[in-house]
């Protein structure tokens, strides 16, 4: 097993100045006069990922097909870039299914290397989770199927191959998975997909001089790009026709954390987090979103008055010291999309004062407590081993997990199969944006975050689920572990793989 000491790793990766790119740091431009011609920076209409085609069989199962393939895309206007996508050259169609519906997928791999498709945020049997144990070889096919059984939410799908997740996502493999249910259908929220209910897949890229994706010089949090691409293009604007717009925002970056805000500092309402609706619309002016997290917000528009959704420097530097905050992108200002409303906007229903009650998981009912220390590429001092099961929760019991970032790097924490609740942060109740269902949570240096989780329905003594840092370089470098969900009293029978070494592609040669 290759061992890389932290010191040699740091020496091996000379600090990359996020010369962020003077050209991409947003200037405080005054909004153009209503009806004015587009002014240079936002030059292309935001593409809306198409809804995935599906067919329903006699038994009521909804079938989808996804093929991971190579292609070329116009991430930058007028330039062709080699990219990867599902059913196309870049990103993937938006999967949509209802709670209670059985879904079945035919996944085909037309890439030159193995990949997987992981259903991020989905409650799904471990064998269909799409983690590193479900590799799909080039030319092979994988057919997961399950019944959707969780509240309406904005989930997503992306590759999770052992040691290569960052590059597969960076090259373009990602798509949204929207779950619908009767509760959300019955609430007055903008819900006309692509019109007033807008998906935003936010990613950062860096390009070589000839327009290729630059995969060199990762920082300690991975590939930080100086160009924001939203739904696959840079410089996107969104024509708006309604008074309210719902934005379903995915941080699809591997290493960059965004601190969302509008250019005129207007308020917006948070209506959903990773796992679905929050209990009531929450007024915010800033919303941090670390890699893998989603948020749904509703923002009021004024006819003819353009406004830019952007990421602004984090007030607290993400809990990092100033130098680290700058090195890891926390002090950058980057534009995501310009919202360009018509002069006269169609009416939107007013937001209700309450959305969906959050059923608390009382910590006092927890039967098991576990501790997780995040540091460097390790959780509890260990790096990922495909042959090591770290622990095995019992189905239908509540657990409390205490996650501490004891590092001076940013990390976050993602758990497969389940949506959890943040119990407290350093002993205090979580802020509004962390009060709903979550599957990924940012864990700043020095903080202690307690999570309440309850694994239900699916057990498997052989095939594990993952928990990991969703900064994808960290995940690839081994900041991940595995657990089995078991029936009471069941004995684990973990599968054994041929390899136990964490992949070090791109970071080899620094052996200490
Ligand atoms: Cu990390």
CSV table of C-alpha atoms and ligand atoms in Angstrom, one decimal:
chain,number,residue,atom,x,y,z
A,1,UNK,CA,0.0,0.0,0.0
A,2,UNK,CA,1.4,3.3,-1.0
A,3,UNK,CA,2.0,5.6,1.9
A,4,UNK,CA,2.2,9.3,1.5
A,5,UNK,CA,3.1,11.3,4.5
A,6,UNK,CA,1.3,14.6,4.9
A,7,UNK,CA,4.6,16.5,4.8
A,8,UNK,CA,5.8,14.9,1.6
A,9,UNK,CA,2.4,15.4,0.1
A,10,UNK,CA,2.4,19.0,0.8
A,11,UNK,CA,5.9,19.4,-0.6
A,12,UNK,CA,4.9,17.5,-3.6
A,13,UNK,CA,2.0,19.8,-4.3
A,14,UNK,CA,3.5,23.3,-4.4
A,15,UNK,CA,0.8,25.7,-3.4
A,16,UNK,CA,-1.1,26.7,-6.4
A,17,UNK,CA,-2.0,30.3,-6.4
A,18,UNK,CA,-5.7,30.5,-7.2
A,19,UNK,CA,-4.7,33.4,-9.3
A,20,UNK,CA,-8.2,33.3,-9.5
A,21,UNK,CA,-8.2,34.8,-12.3
A,22,UNK,CA,-8.6,38.4,-12.4
A,23,UNK,CA,-10.8,37.9,-15.4
A,24,UNK,CA,-13.3,36.0,-13.5
A,25,UNK,CA,-13.6,37.9,-10.3
A,26,UNK,CA,-16.8,39.8,-10.5
A,27,UNK,CA,-16.8,43.5,-10.7
A,28,UNK,CA,-19.5,45.3,-8.9
A,29,UNK,CA,-21.3,46.3,-12.0
A,30,UNK,CA,-24.5,48.3,-11.8
A,31,UNK,CA,-27.4,46.5,-13.4
A,32,UNK,CA,-28.0,47.5,-17.0
A,33,UNK,CA,-31.1,49.6,-17.7
A,34,UNK,CA,-34.2,47.6,-18.2
A,35,UNK,CA,-34.3,46.2,-21.6
A,36,UNK,CA,-30.7,47.1,-22.3
A,37,UNK,CA,-28.8,44.8,-24.7
A,38,UNK,CA,-26.7,42.1,-23.0
A,39,UNK,CA,-23.4,43.5,-21.8
A,40,UNK,CA,-20.6,41.2,-22.6
A,41,UNK,CA,-20.3,39.0,-19.6
A,42,UNK,CA,-23.5,36.9,-19.6
A,43,UNK,CA,-23.7,36.0,-23.2
A,44,UNK,CA,-25.6,32.7,-23.4
A,45,UNK,CA,-29.0,31.5,-22.2
A,46,UNK,CA,-28.8,29.0,-19.4
A,47,UNK,CA,-29.3,25.5,-20.7
A,48,UNK,CA,-31.9,23.5,-18.8
A,49,UNK,CA,-31.0,19.8,-18.6
A,50,UNK,CA,-33.7,17.9,-20.4
A,51,UNK,CA,-36.0,15.6,-18.4
A,52,UNK,CA,-34.9,12.0,-18.9
A,53,UNK,CA,-37.1,9.9,-21.1
A,54,UNK,CA,-38.7,6.9,-19.4
A,55,UNK,CA,-41.1,4.2,-20.0
A,56,UNK,CA,-43.5,2.5,-17.5
A,57,UNK,CA,-43.9,-1.3,-17.8
A,58,UNK,CA,-47.0,-3.3,-17.1
A,59,UNK,CA,-46.0,-3.7,-13.5
A,60,UNK,CA,-45.7,0.1,-13.0
A,61,UNK,CA,-41.9,0.2,-12.9
A,62,UNK,CA,-40.4,3.3,-14.5
A,63,UNK,CA,-37.4,2.5,-16.7
A,64,UNK,CA,-34.6,4.9,-17.5
A,65,UNK,CA,-31.4,4.4,-19.6
A,66,UNK,CA,-28.1,6.2,-19.0
A,67,UNK,CA,-25.0,5.8,-21.0
A,68,UNK,CA,-21.7,7.4,-19.8
A,69,UNK,CA,-19.8,8.5,-22.9
A,70,UNK,CA,-17.2,10.9,-24.2
A,71,UNK,CA,-17.9,14.0,-26.4
A,72,UNK,CA,-17.2,17.6,-27.0
A,73,UNK,CA,-18.9,20.6,-25.4
A,74,UNK,CA,-18.9,24.3,-25.6
A,75,UNK,CA,-18.3,25.1,-22.0
A,76,UNK,CA,-16.6,28.3,-23.1
A,77,UNK,CA,-18.4,30.2,-25.9
A,78,UNK,CA,-16.8,29.4,-29.2
A,79,UNK,CA,-14.4,26.8,-27.9
A,80,UNK,CA,-14.7,23.0,-28.1
A,81,UNK,CA,-13.7,21.0,-25.0
A,82,UNK,CA,-13.5,17.3,-24.6
A,83,UNK,CA,-15.9,16.3,-21.9
A,84,UNK,CA,-17.9,13.3,-20.6
A,85,UNK,CA,-21.6,13.1,-20.1
A,86,UNK,CA,-24.6,10.8,-19.7
A,87,UNK,CA,-26.6,10.4,-22.9
A,88,UNK,CA,-24.8,13.3,-24.3
A,89,UNK,CA,-21.5,15.1,-24.2
A,90,UNK,CA,-21.9,16.8,-20.8
A,91,UNK,CA,-23.8,16.3,-17.6
A,92,UNK,CA,-26.9,14.2,-17.8
A,93,UNK,CA,-30.7,14.4,-18.2
A,94,UNK,CA,-32.7,15.2,-15.1
A,95,UNK,CA,-34.3,12.0,-13.7
A,96,UNK,CA,-37.7,12.5,-12.2
A,97,UNK,CA,-39.7,10.0,-10.2
A,98,UNK,CA,-42.4,10.0,-7.5
A,99,UNK,CA,-42.3,8.7,-4.1
A,100,UNK,CA,-43.7,5.2,-4.1
A,101,UNK,CA,-42.7,4.6,-7.7
A,102,UNK,CA,-40.5,1.6,-8.6
A,103,UNK,CA,-37.6,2.7,-10.9
A,104,UNK,CA,-35.2,0.6,-13.0
A,105,UNK,CA,-32.1,1.8,-14.8
A,106,UNK,CA,-30.0,0.4,-17.6
A,107,UNK,CA,-26.6,1.9,-17.1
A,108,UNK,CA,-24.1,1.5,-19.9
A,109,UNK,CA,-20.4,2.5,-19.8
A,110,UNK,CA,-19.1,3.7,-23.2
A,111,UNK,CA,-16.1,5.4,-21.5
A,112,UNK,CA,-12.5,4.0,-21.9
A,113,UNK,CA,-12.4,3.1,-18.2
A,114,UNK,CA,-14.6,1.7,-15.4
A,115,UNK,CA,-17.1,4.1,-13.7
A,116,UNK,CA,-20.1,3.8,-11.4
A,117,UNK,CA,-23.3,5.7,-11.0
A,118,UNK,CA,-24.1,6.7,-7.4
A,119,UNK,CA,-27.5,8.1,-6.4
A,120,UNK,CA,-26.5,10.8,-4.1
A,121,UNK,CA,-29.0,11.4,-1.3
A,122,UNK,CA,-31.1,8.4,-2.3
A,123,UNK,CA,-32.4,5.8,0.1
A,124,UNK,CA,-31.5,2.7,-1.9
A,125,UNK,CA,-30.3,-0.9,-1.3
A,126,UNK,CA,-26.5,-1.1,-0.9
A,127,UNK,CA,-26.1,-3.3,-3.9
A,128,UNK,CA,-27.7,-0.6,-6.1
A,129,UNK,CA,-26.0,2.4,-4.4
A,130,UNK,CA,-23.4,2.8,-7.2
A,131,UNK,CA,-20.4,3.2,-4.9
A,132,UNK,CA,-17.0,1.8,-5.5
A,133,UNK,CA,-18.2,-1.8,-5.2
A,134,UNK,CA,-20.5,-1.5,-8.2
A,135,UNK,CA,-18.0,-0.7,-10.9
A,136,UNK,CA,-19.2,-0.9,-14.5
A,137,UNK,CA,-16.5,-1.9,-16.8
A,138,UNK,CA,-16.2,-0.3,-20.3
A,139,UNK,CA,-18.8,-1.9,-22.5
A,140,UNK,CA,-20.6,-3.4,-19.6
A,141,UNK,CA,-24.1,-2.8,-18.3
A,142,UNK,CA,-25.5,-2.4,-14.8
A,143,UNK,CA,-29.2,-2.6,-13.9
A,144,UNK,CA,-30.1,-1.2,-10.5
A,145,UNK,CA,-33.8,-1.1,-9.4
A,146,UNK,CA,-35.5,0.0,-6.3
A,147,UNK,CA,-38.7,1.7,-5.1
A,148,UNK,CA,-38.4,5.4,-4.3
A,149,UNK,CA,-39.4,5.9,-0.7
A,150,UNK,CA,-38.4,9.3,0.7
A,151,UNK,CA,-39.8,12.9,0.6
A,152,UNK,CA,-39.6,15.1,-2.5
A,153,UNK,CA,-36.1,16.4,-2.8
A,154,UNK,CA,-33.4,17.6,-5.2
A,155,UNK,CA,-30.9,14.7,-5.4
A,156,UNK,CA,-28.2,14.0,-7.9
A,157,UNK,CA,-26.3,11.2,-9.6
A,158,UNK,CA,-22.6,11.0,-10.3
A,159,UNK,CA,-19.8,8.5,-10.7
A,160,UNK,CA,-18.1,7.1,-7.5
A,161,UNK,CA,-15.3,4.9,-8.9
A,162,UNK,CA,-12.6,4.0,-6.4
A,163,UNK,CA,-9.9,6.7,-6.6
A,164,UNK,CA,-11.2,8.4,-9.7
A,165,UNK,CA,-14.4,10.2,-8.6
A,166,UNK,CA,-13.0,13.7,-8.9
A,167,UNK,CA,-11.9,13.4,-12.5
A,168,UNK,CA,-15.1,11.7,-13.6
A,169,UNK,CA,-17.2,14.4,-12.2
A,170,UNK,CA,-14.9,17.2,-13.3
A,171,UNK,CA,-15.0,15.9,-16.9
A,172,UNK,CA,-18.8,16.3,-16.8
A,173,UNK,CA,-20.5,13.3,-15.4
A,174,UNK,CA,-23.3,14.6,-13.1
A,175,UNK,CA,-27.1,15.0,-13.3
A,176,UNK,CA,-30.0,15.8,-11.1
A,177,UNK,CA,-32.5,13.3,-9.7
A,178,UNK,CA,-35.7,15.0,-8.6
A,179,UNK,CA,-38.1,13.1,-6.3
A,180,UNK,CA,-41.7,14.3,-6.3
A,181,UNK,CA,-44.4,13.6,-3.7
A,182,UNK,CA,-47.9,14.6,-2.8
A,183,UNK,CA,-46.8,16.8,0.0
A,184,UNK,CA,-44.7,19.1,-2.1
A,185,UNK,CA,-47.2,19.0,-5.0
A,186,UNK,CA,-49.8,20.4,-2.6
A,187,UNK,CA,-47.7,23.4,-1.6
A,188,UNK,CA,-47.6,26.7,-3.5
A,189,UNK,CA,-44.1,26.7,-4.8
A,190,UNK,CA,-42.9,27.5,-8.3
A,191,UNK,CA,-42.9,24.1,-10.0
A,192,UNK,CA,-42.8,24.6,-13.7
A,193,UNK,CA,-39.6,22.9,-14.6
A,194,UNK,CA,-37.3,25.1,-16.7
A,195,UNK,CA,-39.7,28.1,-16.4
A,196,UNK,CA,-39.9,29.1,-12.8
A,197,UNK,CA,-38.4,25.9,-11.2
A,198,UNK,CA,-34.8,26.1,-12.4
A,199,UNK,CA,-32.1,23.5,-11.8
A,200,UNK,CA,-28.6,25.0,-11.4
A,201,UNK,CA,-25.6,22.6,-11.5
A,202,UNK,CA,-22.8,24.8,-10.3
A,203,UNK,CA,-19.2,23.8,-11.1
A,204,UNK,CA,-15.8,25.3,-11.4
A,205,UNK,CA,-13.4,24.5,-14.2
A,206,UNK,CA,-10.0,25.5,-15.4
A,207,UNK,CA,-8.9,25.5,-19.0
A,208,UNK,CA,-5.7,25.1,-20.9
A,209,UNK,CA,-4.8,27.6,-23.5
A,210,UNK,CA,-6.4,25.4,-26.2
A,211,UNK,CA,-9.6,25.0,-24.3
A,212,UNK,CA,-9.1,21.6,-22.8
A,213,UNK,CA,-10.1,20.9,-19.2
A,214,UNK,CA,-7.0,21.5,-17.1
A,215,UNK,CA,-6.5,18.6,-14.6
A,216,UNK,CA,-3.1,19.7,-13.4
A,217,UNK,CA,-2.1,21.4,-10.2
A,218,UNK,CA,-4.8,20.4,-7.7
A,219,UNK,CA,-4.8,22.3,-4.4
A,220,UNK,CA,-5.1,20.5,-1.1
A,221,UNK,CA,-8.8,20.6,-1.7
A,222,UNK,CA,-8.6,19.4,-5.3
A,223,UNK,CA,-9.0,21.0,-8.7
A,224,UNK,CA,-10.2,24.6,-8.1
A,225,UNK,CA,-11.3,26.3,-11.3
A,226,UNK,CA,-11.3,29.9,-12.1
A,227,UNK,CA,-14.3,29.7,-14.4
A,228,UNK,CA,-17.8,28.9,-13.2
A,229,UNK,CA,-19.9,26.8,-15.5
A,230,UNK,CA,-23.6,26.6,-14.7
A,231,UNK,CA,-25.6,23.8,-16.3
A,232,UNK,CA,-22.5,23.3,-18.5
A,233,UNK,CA,-21.7,26.8,-19.8
A,234,UNK,CA,-19.8,29.8,-18.6
A,235,UNK,CA,-21.4,33.2,-18.7
A,236,UNK,CA,-25.0,32.0,-18.4
A,237,UNK,CA,-28.1,34.2,-18.1
A,238,UNK,CA,-31.6,33.1,-17.3
A,239,UNK,CA,-34.6,34.8,-18.9
A,240,UNK,CA,-37.2,35.2,-16.1
A,241,UNK,CA,-40.9,35.5,-16.8
A,242,UNK,CA,-42.5,35.1,-13.3
A,243,UNK,CA,-42.5,37.1,-10.0
A,244,UNK,CA,-40.9,34.2,-8.1
A,245,UNK,CA,-38.2,31.9,-9.2
A,246,UNK,CA,-37.3,28.6,-7.5
A,247,UNK,CA,-33.6,27.7,-7.9
A,248,UNK,CA,-32.6,24.1,-7.2
A,249,UNK,CA,-28.9,24.6,-6.6
A,250,UNK,CA,-26.3,21.8,-6.6
A,251,UNK,CA,-22.7,22.4,-5.7
A,252,UNK,CA,-21.4,20.0,-8.3
A,253,UNK,CA,-17.8,21.0,-7.8
A,254,UNK,CA,-15.1,18.7,-6.4
A,255,UNK,CA,-13.4,21.1,-4.1
A,256,UNK,CA,-15.0,24.6,-4.1
A,257,UNK,CA,-17.4,25.8,-1.4
A,258,UNK,CA,-19.8,28.5,-2.5
A,259,UNK,CA,-21.2,31.3,-0.3
A,260,UNK,CA,-24.3,32.1,-2.3
A,261,UNK,CA,-25.6,35.7,-2.5
A,262,UNK,CA,-27.3,38.1,-4.9
A,263,UNK,CA,-25.4,41.0,-6.4
A,264,UNK,CA,-27.8,43.5,-4.8
A,265,UNK,CA,-27.8,41.6,-1.5
A,266,UNK,CA,-31.5,40.9,-1.7
A,267,UNK,CA,-33.1,38.5,0.6
A,268,UNK,CA,-34.2,35.1,-0.6
A,269,UNK,CA,-36.1,32.2,1.0
A,270,UNK,CA,-34.6,28.8,1.6
A,271,UNK,CA,-37.3,26.2,1.1
A,272,UNK,CA,-35.4,22.9,0.9
A,273,UNK,CA,-32.1,21.4,1.8
A,274,UNK,CA,-30.5,18.1,0.6
A,275,UNK,CA,-33.3,15.8,1.7
A,276,UNK,CA,-36.3,17.9,1.0
A,277,UNK,CA,-38.5,20.8,2.3
A,278,UNK,CA,-37.5,22.7,5.4
A,279,UNK,CA,-40.2,23.4,8.0
A,280,UNK,CA,-40.8,27.0,6.9
A,281,UNK,CA,-39.3,29.3,4.3
A,282,UNK,CA,-36.3,31.0,5.8
A,283,UNK,CA,-35.1,34.4,4.8
A,284,UNK,CA,-31.4,34.5,4.1
A,285,UNK,CA,-28.9,36.8,2.3
A,286,UNK,CA,-26.1,34.3,2.4
A,287,UNK,CA,-26.1,30.5,1.9
A,288,UNK,CA,-22.9,28.4,2.1
A,289,UNK,CA,-22.9,25.2,0.0
A,290,UNK,CA,-20.0,22.8,0.1
A,291,UNK,CA,-19.4,20.1,-2.6
A,292,UNK,CA,-22.3,17.7,-3.0
A,293,UNK,CA,-24.8,19.8,-1.0
A,294,UNK,CA,-28.1,21.1,-2.6
A,295,UNK,CA,-30.4,23.9,-1.6
A,296,UNK,CA,-33.7,25.1,-3.0
A,297,UNK,CA,-34.3,28.8,-2.7
A,298,UNK,CA,-37.1,31.1,-3.9
A,299,UNK,CA,-36.2,34.6,-4.9
A,300,UNK,CA,-38.5,37.5,-5.8
A,301,UNK,CA,-37.8,39.3,-9.1
A,302,UNK,CA,-38.5,42.8,-10.1
A,303,UNK,CA,-39.6,43.4,-13.7
A,304,UNK,CA,-36.7,44.5,-15.9
A,305,UNK,CA,-34.2,44.5,-13.1
A,306,UNK,CA,-31.3,42.1,-13.6
A,307,UNK,CA,-29.6,40.5,-10.7
A,308,UNK,CA,-26.6,38.1,-10.5
A,309,UNK,CA,-26.5,35.0,-8.3
A,310,UNK,CA,-22.9,34.7,-7.2
A,311,UNK,CA,-20.6,33.4,-4.5
A,312,UNK,CA,-19.0,36.0,-2.2
A,313,UNK,CA,-16.2,35.7,0.3
A,314,UNK,CA,-17.3,33.8,3.4
A,315,UNK,CA,-17.7,36.0,6.4
A,316,UNK,CA,-15.8,33.6,8.7
A,317,UNK,CA,-13.4,32.3,5.9
A,318,UNK,CA,-15.1,28.9,6.3
A,319,UNK,CA,-13.4,28.5,9.7
A,320,UNK,CA,-10.0,28.6,8.0
A,321,UNK,CA,-7.1,30.9,8.7
A,322,UNK,CA,-6.9,33.7,6.1
A,323,UNK,CA,-4.2,32.2,4.0
A,324,UNK,CA,-5.9,28.8,3.8
A,325,UNK,CA,-9.2,30.5,3.0
A,326,UNK,CA,-7.6,32.3,0.1
A,327,UNK,CA,-5.8,29.2,-1.1
A,328,UNK,CA,-9.0,27.1,-1.1
A,329,UNK,CA,-11.3,29.6,-2.8
A,330,UNK,CA,-13.2,30.9,0.3
A,331,UNK,CA,-12.3,34.5,-0.4
A,332,UNK,CA,-13.2,34.5,-4.1
A,333,UNK,CA,-16.1,36.3,-5.7
A,334,UNK,CA,-17.5,34.4,-8.7
A,335,UNK,CA,-20.6,34.8,-10.7
A,336,UNK,CA,-23.0,31.9,-11.2
A,337,UNK,CA,-25.9,33.1,-13.4
A,338,UNK,CA,-27.5,36.4,-14.2
A,339,UNK,CA,-31.3,36.4,-13.7
A,340,UNK,CA,-32.8,38.6,-16.4
A,341,UNK,CA,-36.5,39.3,-15.8
A,342,UNK,CA,-38.8,40.7,-18.4
A,343,UNK,CA,-40.4,44.1,-17.8
A,344,UNK,CA,-43.7,42.6,-16.9
A,345,UNK,CA,-43.7,39.4,-14.9
A,346,UNK,CA,-46.4,36.7,-14.7
A,347,UNK,CA,-47.9,36.3,-11.2
A,348,UNK,CA,-46.6,33.6,-8.8
A,349,UNK,CA,-48.5,32.2,-5.9
A,350,UNK,CA,-47.3,33.6,-2.5
A,351,UNK,CA,-45.1,31.3,-0.5
A,352,UNK,CA,-46.9,29.6,2.4
A,353,UNK,CA,-45.7,30.4,5.9
A,354,UNK,CA,-45.0,26.7,6.6
A,355,UNK,CA,-43.8,23.9,4.4
A,356,UNK,CA,-43.3,20.5,5.9
A,357,UNK,CA,-42.8,19.5,9.5
A,358,UNK,CA,-39.4,18.0,10.2
A,359,UNK,CA,-39.8,14.9,12.4
A,360,UNK,CA,-37.1,15.2,15.0
A,361,UNK,CA,-34.9,12.2,15.8
A,362,UNK,CA,-34.6,12.5,19.5
A,363,UNK,CA,-30.9,12.0,20.5
A,364,UNK,CA,-32.2,10.5,23.8
A,365,UNK,CA,-33.6,7.5,21.8
A,366,UNK,CA,-30.2,6.8,20.2
A,367,UNK,CA,-28.9,3.3,20.9
A,368,UNK,CA,-25.4,3.9,19.5
A,369,UNK,CA,-23.0,6.8,19.4
A,370,UNK,CA,-20.0,7.0,17.1
A,371,UNK,CA,-17.2,9.4,16.8
A,372,UNK,CA,-15.5,10.5,13.6
A,373,UNK,CA,-12.3,12.6,13.4
A,374,UNK,CA,-11.5,14.2,10.1
A,375,UNK,CA,-7.9,14.9,9.4
A,376,UNK,CA,-5.9,15.1,6.2
A,377,UNK,CA,-7.1,12.2,4.0
A,378,UNK,CA,-8.2,10.1,7.0
A,379,UNK,CA,-11.2,9.5,9.1
A,380,UNK,CA,-10.3,8.2,12.6
A,381,UNK,CA,-6.7,7.9,11.4
A,382,UNK,CA,-7.5,5.4,8.6
A,383,UNK,CA,-7.8,5.7,4.9
A,384,UNK,CA,-10.3,3.8,2.7
A,385,UNK,CA,-9.8,0.1,2.4
A,386,UNK,CA,-12.3,-1.8,0.2
A,387,UNK,CA,-11.9,-4.8,2.5
A,388,UNK,CA,-12.5,-3.0,5.8
A,389,UNK,CA,-15.9,-2.6,7.3
A,390,UNK,CA,-15.7,0.2,9.9
A,391,UNK,CA,-18.9,-0.5,11.8
A,392,UNK,CA,-22.4,-2.0,11.3
A,393,UNK,CA,-25.5,-0.1,12.4
A,394,UNK,CA,-28.6,-2.1,13.2
A,395,UNK,CA,-31.6,-1.3,11.0
A,396,UNK,CA,-34.4,0.8,12.5
A,397,UNK,CA,-32.3,2.2,15.4
A,398,UNK,CA,-31.3,5.8,15.9
A,399,UNK,CA,-27.6,6.6,16.0
A,400,UNK,CA,-25.8,9.8,17.0
A,401,UNK,CA,-22.6,10.5,15.1
A,402,UNK,CA,-20.2,13.1,16.4
A,403,UNK,CA,-18.0,14.5,13.6
A,404,UNK,CA,-15.0,16.6,14.4
A,405,UNK,CA,-12.7,18.3,11.9
A,406,UNK,CA,-9.4,18.2,13.8
A,407,UNK,CA,-7.6,19.4,10.7
A,408,UNK,CA,-6.7,22.9,9.4
A,409,UNK,CA,-8.2,22.0,6.0
A,410,UNK,CA,-11.9,22.3,5.1
A,411,UNK,CA,-13.8,19.0,4.9
A,412,UNK,CA,-17.4,17.9,4.7
A,413,UNK,CA,-19.2,14.7,5.7
A,414,UNK,CA,-21.5,12.7,3.5
A,415,UNK,CA,-23.4,9.5,4.4
A,416,UNK,CA,-24.9,7.2,1.8
A,417,UNK,CA,-28.5,5.8,2.0
A,418,UNK,CA,-29.8,8.2,4.6
A,419,UNK,CA,-30.9,11.7,5.3
A,420,UNK,CA,-29.7,12.9,8.7
A,421,UNK,CA,-30.5,15.8,11.0
A,422,UNK,CA,-27.9,18.1,12.6
A,423,UNK,CA,-28.5,17.9,16.3
A,424,UNK,CA,-26.0,20.6,17.3
A,425,UNK,CA,-22.8,22.3,16.4
A,426,UNK,CA,-20.4,22.8,19.3
A,427,UNK,CA,-23.4,22.3,21.5
A,428,UNK,CA,-25.6,25.0,19.9
A,429,UNK,CA,-28.6,24.4,17.7
A,430,UNK,CA,-27.9,24.4,14.0
A,431,UNK,CA,-28.5,27.5,11.9
A,432,UNK,CA,-31.6,27.6,9.7
A,433,UNK,CA,-29.8,26.3,6.6
A,434,UNK,CA,-28.7,23.2,8.5
A,435,UNK,CA,-32.0,22.5,10.2
A,436,UNK,CA,-33.6,20.3,7.6
A,437,UNK,CA,-32.8,16.9,6.1
A,438,UNK,CA,-29.2,16.7,5.1
A,439,UNK,CA,-26.9,14.0,3.5
A,440,UNK,CA,-23.8,16.2,3.3
A,441,UNK,CA,-22.7,18.8,5.8
A,442,UNK,CA,-19.7,21.2,5.8
A,443,UNK,CA,-17.4,20.6,8.8
A,444,UNK,CA,-15.1,23.6,9.3
A,445,UNK,CA,-11.8,23.1,11.2
A,446,UNK,CA,-12.3,23.0,14.9
A,447,UNK,CA,-16.0,22.3,14.9
A,448,UNK,CA,-17.8,19.4,16.4
A,449,UNK,CA,-21.1,18.5,14.7
A,450,UNK,CA,-23.5,15.9,16.1
A,451,UNK,CA,-25.8,14.1,13.6
A,452,UNK,CA,-28.8,12.0,14.2
A,453,UNK,CA,-29.3,9.1,11.7
A,454,UNK,CA,-31.7,6.2,11.3
A,455,UNK,CA,-31.1,3.5,8.8
A,456,UNK,CA,-34.3,1.8,7.6
A,457,UNK,CA,-35.6,-0.9,5.4
A,458,UNK,CA,-32.5,-2.1,3.5
A,459,UNK,CA,-30.1,-4.5,5.1
A,460,UNK,CA,-27.1,-6.3,3.6
A,461,UNK,CA,-24.5,-8.3,5.5
A,462,UNK,CA,-22.1,-8.3,2.5
A,463,UNK,CA,-22.3,-5.0,0.5
A,464,UNK,CA,-21.5,-1.8,2.4
A,465,UNK,CA,-22.5,1.8,2.1
A,466,UNK,CA,-19.9,4.6,2.2
A,467,UNK,CA,-19.4,7.6,4.4
A,468,UNK,CA,-16.8,10.1,3.3
A,469,UNK,CA,-15.6,13.6,2.8
A,470,UNK,CA,-17.3,14.9,-0.4
A,471,UNK,CA,-14.3,17.1,-1.4
A,472,UNK,CA,-13.6,14.6,-4.2
A,473,UNK,CA,-9.8,14.7,-4.0
A,474,UNK,CA,-10.1,13.8,-0.4
A,475,UNK,CA,-12.5,11.0,-1.1
A,476,UNK,CA,-10.2,9.7,-3.9
A,477,UNK,CA,-7.2,9.8,-1.6
A,478,UNK,CA,-9.0,7.6,0.9
A,479,UNK,CA,-11.0,9.9,3.2
A,480,UNK,CA,-13.8,7.3,3.2
A,481,UNK,CA,-15.1,4.4,5.2
A,482,UNK,CA,-17.7,1.6,4.9
A,483,UNK,CA,-20.6,0.4,7.0
A,484,UNK,CA,-23.1,-2.5,6.7
A,485,UNK,CA,-26.7,-2.1,7.8
A,486,UNK,CA,-27.7,-5.3,9.5
A,487,UNK,CA,-30.8,-7.0,10.8
A,488,UNK,CA,-30.7,-7.2,14.6
A,489,UNK,CA,-28.2,-9.9,15.6
A,490,UNK,CA,-27.0,-10.6,12.0
A,491,UNK,CA,-23.3,-11.4,11.4
A,492,UNK,CA,-21.4,-9.3,8.8
A,493,UNK,CA,-20.1,-11.3,5.9
A,494,UNK,CA,-18.2,-8.5,4.1
A,495,UNK,CA,-17.1,-9.0,0.5
A,496,UNK,CA,-13.4,-9.2,-0.2
A,497,UNK,CA,-11.9,-7.3,-3.0
A,498,UNK,CA,-8.6,-7.9,-4.8
A,499,UNK,CA,-7.1,-4.6,-3.7
A,500,UNK,CA,-6.9,-2.7,-0.5
A,501,UNK,CA,-4.7,0.1,-1.6
A,502,UNK,CA,-6.3,3.6,-1.9
A,503,UNK,CA,-5.8,4.9,-5.4
A,504,UNK,CA,-3.2,7.6,-5.7
A,505,UNK,CA,-3.6,8.5,-9.3
A,506,UNK,CA,-2.1,11.9,-9.9
A,507,UNK,CA,-0.5,11.9,-6.5
A,508,UNK,CA,1.9,9.1,-6.7
A,509,UNK,CA,5.6,9.5,-6.4
A,510,UNK,CA,5.6,11.3,-3.1
A,511,UNK,CA,6.2,8.3,-1.0
A,512,UNK,CA,7.5,9.2,2.4
B,1,LIG,CU1,-12.0,16.5,3.1
